[in-house]
Tab-separated table of C-alpha atoms in Angstrom:
chain	number	residue	atom	x	y	z
A	27	MET	CA	-44.550	1.124	18.992
A	28	ALA	CA	-43.820	1.028	15.272
A	29	LYS	CA	-41.686	4.121	15.659
A	30	ASN	CA	-39.574	2.418	18.316
A	31	GLU	CA	-39.132	-0.653	16.102
A	32	ASN	CA	-37.972	1.498	13.168
A	33	THR	CA	-35.548	3.345	15.412
A	34	THR	CA	-34.135	0.064	16.697
A	35	THR	CA	-33.773	-1.350	13.182
A	36	THR	CA	-31.917	1.743	11.974
A	37	ALA	CA	-29.596	1.655	14.972
A	38	ASP	CA	-28.849	-2.038	14.376
A	39	LYS	CA	-27.910	-1.353	10.747
A	40	ALA	CA	-25.600	1.544	11.589
A	41	PRO	CA	-21.939	0.506	11.182
A	42	LYS	CA	-19.983	0.230	14.382
A	43	LYS	CA	-17.389	2.911	14.942
A	44	ARG	CA	-13.866	1.599	14.478
A	45	ARG	CA	-11.485	2.151	17.347
A	46	TRP	CA	-7.701	2.230	17.205
A	47	TYR	CA	-7.488	-1.290	18.578
A	48	HIS	CA	-9.643	-2.594	15.712
A	49	ASN	CA	-6.953	-1.442	13.283
A	50	LEU	CA	-4.297	-3.032	15.505
A	51	ILE	CA	-6.160	-6.353	15.500
A	52	ASP	CA	-6.550	-6.237	11.703
A	53	ALA	CA	-2.846	-5.501	11.305
A	54	TYR	CA	-1.986	-8.427	13.579
A	55	LYS	CA	-4.191	-10.822	11.593
A	56	ILE	CA	-2.676	-9.734	8.284
A	57	THR	CA	0.872	-9.983	9.596
A	58	LYS	CA	0.351	-13.369	11.244
A	59	ARG	CA	-0.688	-14.947	7.931
A	60	THR	CA	2.803	-14.326	6.564
A	61	PHE	CA	4.815	-14.266	9.786
A	62	PRO	CA	3.252	-16.800	12.218
A	63	TRP	CA	5.915	-15.960	14.813
A	64	VAL	CA	4.928	-12.292	15.086
A	65	GLY	CA	2.994	-12.879	18.325
A	66	TRP	CA	6.058	-14.339	20.039
A	67	LEU	CA	8.193	-11.487	18.690
A	68	ILE	CA	5.825	-8.870	20.123
A	69	LEU	CA	5.658	-10.699	23.457
A	70	GLY	CA	9.434	-11.076	23.700
A	71	ILE	CA	10.213	-7.462	22.847
A	72	THR	CA	7.482	-6.204	25.175
A	73	VAL	CA	8.761	-8.266	28.109
A	74	LEU	CA	12.398	-7.304	27.529
A	75	VAL	CA	11.826	-3.580	27.011
A	76	THR	CA	9.257	-3.232	29.788
A	77	GLY	CA	11.383	-5.267	32.175
A	78	ALA	CA	14.433	-3.146	31.390
A	79	PHE	CA	12.468	0.044	31.955
A	80	VAL	CA	11.044	-1.173	35.281
A	81	ALA	CA	14.513	-2.227	36.443
A	82	LEU	CA	15.890	1.191	35.510
A	83	ALA	CA	12.994	2.905	37.284
A	84	ILE	CA	13.636	0.924	40.475
A	85	TRP	CA	17.357	1.643	40.291
A	86	GLN	CA	16.713	5.356	39.809
A	87	LYS	CA	13.960	5.286	42.479
A	88	MET	CA	11.393	6.802	40.147
A	89	ASN	CA	7.845	7.542	41.288
A	90	ILE	CA	5.784	4.333	41.262
A	91	PHE	CA	2.838	5.906	39.435
A	92	ILE	CA	5.071	7.289	36.684
A	93	THR	CA	6.720	3.888	36.374
A	94	ILE	CA	3.378	2.124	35.965
A	95	LEU	CA	2.181	4.733	33.457
A	96	PHE	CA	5.272	4.345	31.278
A	97	ALA	CA	5.156	0.547	31.543
A	98	VAL	CA	1.548	0.476	30.350
A	99	THR	CA	2.437	2.861	27.523
A	100	LEU	CA	5.239	0.537	26.408
A	101	VAL	CA	2.911	-2.466	26.455
A	102	VAL	CA	0.603	-0.648	24.012
A	103	LEU	CA	3.281	1.082	21.939
A	104	ILE	CA	5.600	-1.860	21.229
A	105	PRO	CA	3.014	-4.016	19.369
A	106	THR	CA	2.031	-0.966	17.331
A	107	VAL	CA	5.638	-0.302	16.301
A	108	VAL	CA	6.368	-3.947	15.471
A	109	LEU	CA	3.208	-4.363	13.399
A	110	ALA	CA	3.780	-1.062	11.579
A	111	ALA	CA	7.181	-2.376	10.500
A	112	LEU	CA	5.857	-5.742	9.262
A	113	VAL	CA	2.251	-5.319	8.118
A	114	LYS	CA	3.028	-3.763	4.722
A	115	LYS	CA	5.579	-6.427	3.872
A	116	ALA	CA	3.144	-9.147	4.954
A	117	MET	CA	0.299	-7.661	2.915
A	118	TYR	CA	2.433	-7.305	-0.208
A	119	ARG	CA	3.649	-10.897	0.028
A	120	GLN	CA	0.082	-12.138	0.331
A	121	VAL	CA	-1.184	-10.328	-2.762
A	122	ALA	CA	1.972	-10.781	-4.874
A	123	GLY	CA	1.198	-12.575	-8.113
A	124	THR	CA	-2.517	-11.752	-8.105
A	125	VAL	CA	-4.089	-9.536	-10.755
A	126	GLY	CA	-4.009	-5.909	-9.617
A	127	SER	CA	-1.467	-6.442	-6.853
A	128	VAL	CA	0.462	-3.312	-7.876
A	129	TYR	CA	-2.587	-1.246	-6.908
A	130	ALA	CA	-2.084	-2.295	-3.285
A	131	VAL	CA	1.325	-0.579	-3.360
A	132	ILE	CA	0.705	2.552	-5.390
A	133	THR	CA	-2.281	3.524	-3.247
A	134	GLN	CA	0.136	3.788	-0.318
A	135	ILE	CA	2.423	6.338	-2.003
A	136	ARG	CA	0.008	9.106	-2.962
A	137	ARG	CA	2.081	11.827	-1.327
A	138	GLY	CA	3.982	13.530	-4.148
A	139	TRP	CA	2.588	11.179	-6.805
A	140	ILE	CA	-0.414	11.192	-9.120
A	141	VAL	CA	-1.703	7.641	-9.374
A	142	THR	CA	-4.058	6.186	-11.985
A	143	GLU	CA	-7.015	4.471	-10.310
A	144	GLU	CA	-7.145	1.849	-13.064
A	145	PRO	CA	-4.512	0.112	-15.217
A	146	ILE	CA	-3.815	2.024	-18.417
A	147	ALA	CA	-3.288	-1.108	-20.539
A	148	ALA	CA	-4.047	-4.817	-20.370
A	149	ASN	CA	-4.150	-7.915	-22.555
A	150	ARG	CA	-6.102	-11.160	-22.695
A	151	HIS	CA	-3.645	-12.773	-20.263
A	152	GLN	CA	-4.625	-10.106	-17.688
A	153	ASP	CA	-1.148	-8.606	-17.758
A	154	LEU	CA	-1.438	-4.976	-16.688
A	155	VAL	CA	0.382	-1.671	-17.005
A	156	TRP	CA	-0.085	1.020	-14.355
A	157	ARG	CA	1.098	4.628	-14.486
A	158	VAL	CA	2.231	6.912	-11.685
A	159	ILE	CA	3.606	10.403	-12.197
A	160	GLY	CA	5.811	12.231	-9.749
A	161	ARG	CA	8.980	14.254	-9.512
A	162	PRO	CA	11.051	11.451	-11.127
A	163	GLY	CA	8.798	11.743	-14.203
A	164	VAL	CA	6.462	9.121	-15.637
A	165	VAL	CA	6.733	5.608	-14.209
A	166	LEU	CA	5.124	2.657	-15.968
A	167	ILE	CA	4.696	-0.390	-13.746
A	168	THR	CA	3.938	-3.758	-15.302
A	169	GLU	CA	2.352	-6.946	-13.984
A	170	GLY	CA	3.085	-10.124	-15.887
A	171	PRO	CA	6.035	-11.779	-17.648
A	172	THR	CA	8.430	-9.141	-18.979
A	173	GLY	CA	8.385	-10.494	-22.540
A	174	ARG	CA	4.620	-10.674	-22.656
A	175	VAL	CA	4.042	-7.083	-21.486
A	176	ARG	CA	6.724	-5.582	-23.721
A	177	ASP	CA	4.297	-4.491	-26.461
A	178	LEU	CA	1.917	-2.935	-23.927
A	179	VAL	CA	4.578	-0.955	-22.129
A	180	ASP	CA	6.338	0.126	-25.350
A	181	ARG	CA	3.072	1.620	-26.629
A	182	GLU	CA	2.504	3.542	-23.391
A	183	ARG	CA	6.125	4.690	-23.264
A	184	LYS	CA	5.950	6.089	-26.797
A	185	LEU	CA	2.702	7.883	-25.982
A	186	ALA	CA	4.207	9.516	-22.896
A	187	GLN	CA	7.401	10.511	-24.716
A	188	ARG	CA	5.375	12.046	-27.538
A	189	VAL	CA	3.124	14.058	-25.221
A	190	VAL	CA	5.735	15.253	-22.725
A	191	THR	CA	9.116	15.450	-24.387
A	192	ASN	CA	12.209	15.735	-22.170
A	193	VAL	CA	10.370	14.107	-19.256
A	194	PRO	CA	11.950	10.812	-18.130
A	195	VAL	CA	9.832	7.685	-18.583
A	196	HIS	CA	10.806	4.829	-16.271
A	197	VAL	CA	9.636	1.228	-16.502
A	198	ILE	CA	9.469	-1.122	-13.517
A	199	ASN	CA	8.571	-4.757	-14.140
A	200	VAL	CA	6.989	-6.293	-11.042
A	201	GLY	CA	7.216	-10.027	-10.517
A	202	GLU	CA	9.189	-12.883	-9.010
A	203	THR	CA	11.419	-13.834	-11.945
A	204	GLU	CA	14.952	-12.645	-12.705
A	205	GLY	CA	15.140	-9.001	-13.728
A	206	GLN	CA	11.817	-8.140	-12.107
A	207	VAL	CA	11.176	-6.208	-8.899
A	208	LYS	CA	9.368	-7.958	-6.057
A	209	LEU	CA	6.110	-6.312	-5.073
A	210	GLU	CA	7.307	-5.589	-1.529
A	211	LYS	CA	10.278	-3.625	-2.948
A	212	LEU	CA	8.269	-1.552	-5.432
A	213	GLU	CA	7.663	1.354	-3.066
A	214	MET	CA	11.380	1.552	-2.259
A	215	MET	CA	12.251	1.502	-5.982
A	216	LEU	CA	9.887	4.390	-6.671
A	217	ARG	CA	11.370	6.497	-3.887
A	218	ARG	CA	14.901	5.864	-5.152
A	219	LEU	CA	14.247	7.213	-8.639
A	220	PRO	CA	16.141	10.482	-9.280
A	221	LYS	CA	14.096	13.685	-9.231
A	222	ALA	CA	13.663	15.357	-12.610
A	223	LEU	CA	10.612	17.626	-12.191
A	224	HIS	CA	9.666	20.421	-9.863
A	225	ARG	CA	6.632	19.562	-7.731
A	226	ASN	CA	4.598	22.228	-9.544
A	227	GLU	CA	5.305	20.555	-12.902
A	228	VAL	CA	3.922	17.175	-11.857
A	229	PRO	CA	0.183	18.053	-12.169
A	230	GLU	CA	0.771	19.683	-15.562
A	231	VAL	CA	2.574	16.612	-16.917
A	232	ALA	CA	-0.131	14.333	-15.534
A	233	SER	CA	-3.008	16.331	-17.029
A	234	ARG	CA	-1.399	16.411	-20.490
A	235	ILE	CA	-0.789	12.657	-20.549
A	236	GLN	CA	-4.215	11.821	-19.162
A	237	ALA	CA	-5.934	14.064	-21.724
A	238	VAL	CA	-4.221	12.311	-24.641
A	239	SER	CA	-4.461	8.756	-23.310
A	240	ALA	CA	-8.149	9.031	-22.327
A	241	ALA	CA	-9.268	8.823	-25.961
A	242	ASN	CA	-7.090	5.760	-26.607
A	243	LYS	CA	-7.840	3.936	-23.376
A	244	GLN	CA	-10.851	1.823	-24.361
A	245	ALA	CA	-9.355	1.037	-27.758
A	246	GLY	CA	-6.301	-0.404	-26.027
A	247	MET	CA	-8.310	-2.578	-23.623
A	248	PRO	CA	-9.288	-6.020	-24.930
A	249	HIS	CA	-12.895	-7.105	-24.482
A	250	GLY	CA	-13.704	-9.004	-21.312
A	251	ILE	CA	-11.328	-7.098	-19.009
A	252	ASP	CA	-12.700	-4.612	-16.541
A	253	PRO	CA	-9.736	-2.569	-15.228
A	254	SER	CA	-11.679	-1.444	-12.178
A	255	ARG	CA	-11.847	-5.041	-10.984
A	256	ALA	CA	-8.056	-5.195	-10.837
A	257	LYS	CA	-8.044	-3.180	-7.610
A	258	MET	CA	-7.191	-5.060	-4.454
A	259	SER	CA	-9.899	-5.316	-1.781
A	260	ARG	CA	-8.662	-3.987	1.539
A	261	ARG	CA	-11.645	-5.666	3.187
A	262	ALA	CA	-10.458	-9.011	1.822
A	263	LEU	CA	-6.977	-8.402	3.151
A	264	ARG	CA	-8.459	-8.046	6.638
A	265	GLY	CA	-9.916	-11.513	6.207
A	266	LYS	CA	-13.547	-10.351	6.088
């Protein structure tokens, strides 16, 4: 009897397997927070596209089973496409202005980039500097007022230029004020940077910079700031 109770307890604690529709529901919840009209948009597009397809199928005298199959496919596919187009923008708008918001973006662009898991510099105001390295070179991304992060980013720029000469060092200031890049446009800005390195050179550049900056990292971090806590919680974004 005790064995059965233990088995039941273990089964109850096991996490439920996530299905594709769980992700779709999460995406809908995230998107609706920023775009309350998204449900009506999905419904309208679904009705229009499905209705047009059914009308075409009747006109062309298509097989009824094929028509139903394609109609059901459209009903499932259209919400997925709409949410895929809006969920990132909605998520970025929701976290914009919070400490560590840049992390929510750079974790989405890992392909072709080497991303630091923690900010490389911070100050007592919780302004942060992040570093990503890719074919455009070294990119320093700041959070906080441009004037207030200038000293932080200048120090990191000089370090990178000293370690890897002739490698471009770009600076992107993320924020809502004039001259800054909005969080939702950061990914686009990164992809628009001109290529300067071969893909095989990227890991070498990253390892050289990381080796030199590792020794200086803690010295550059003021007391009371834990960089690891600057990461955005994906669980929180799902509203859980």
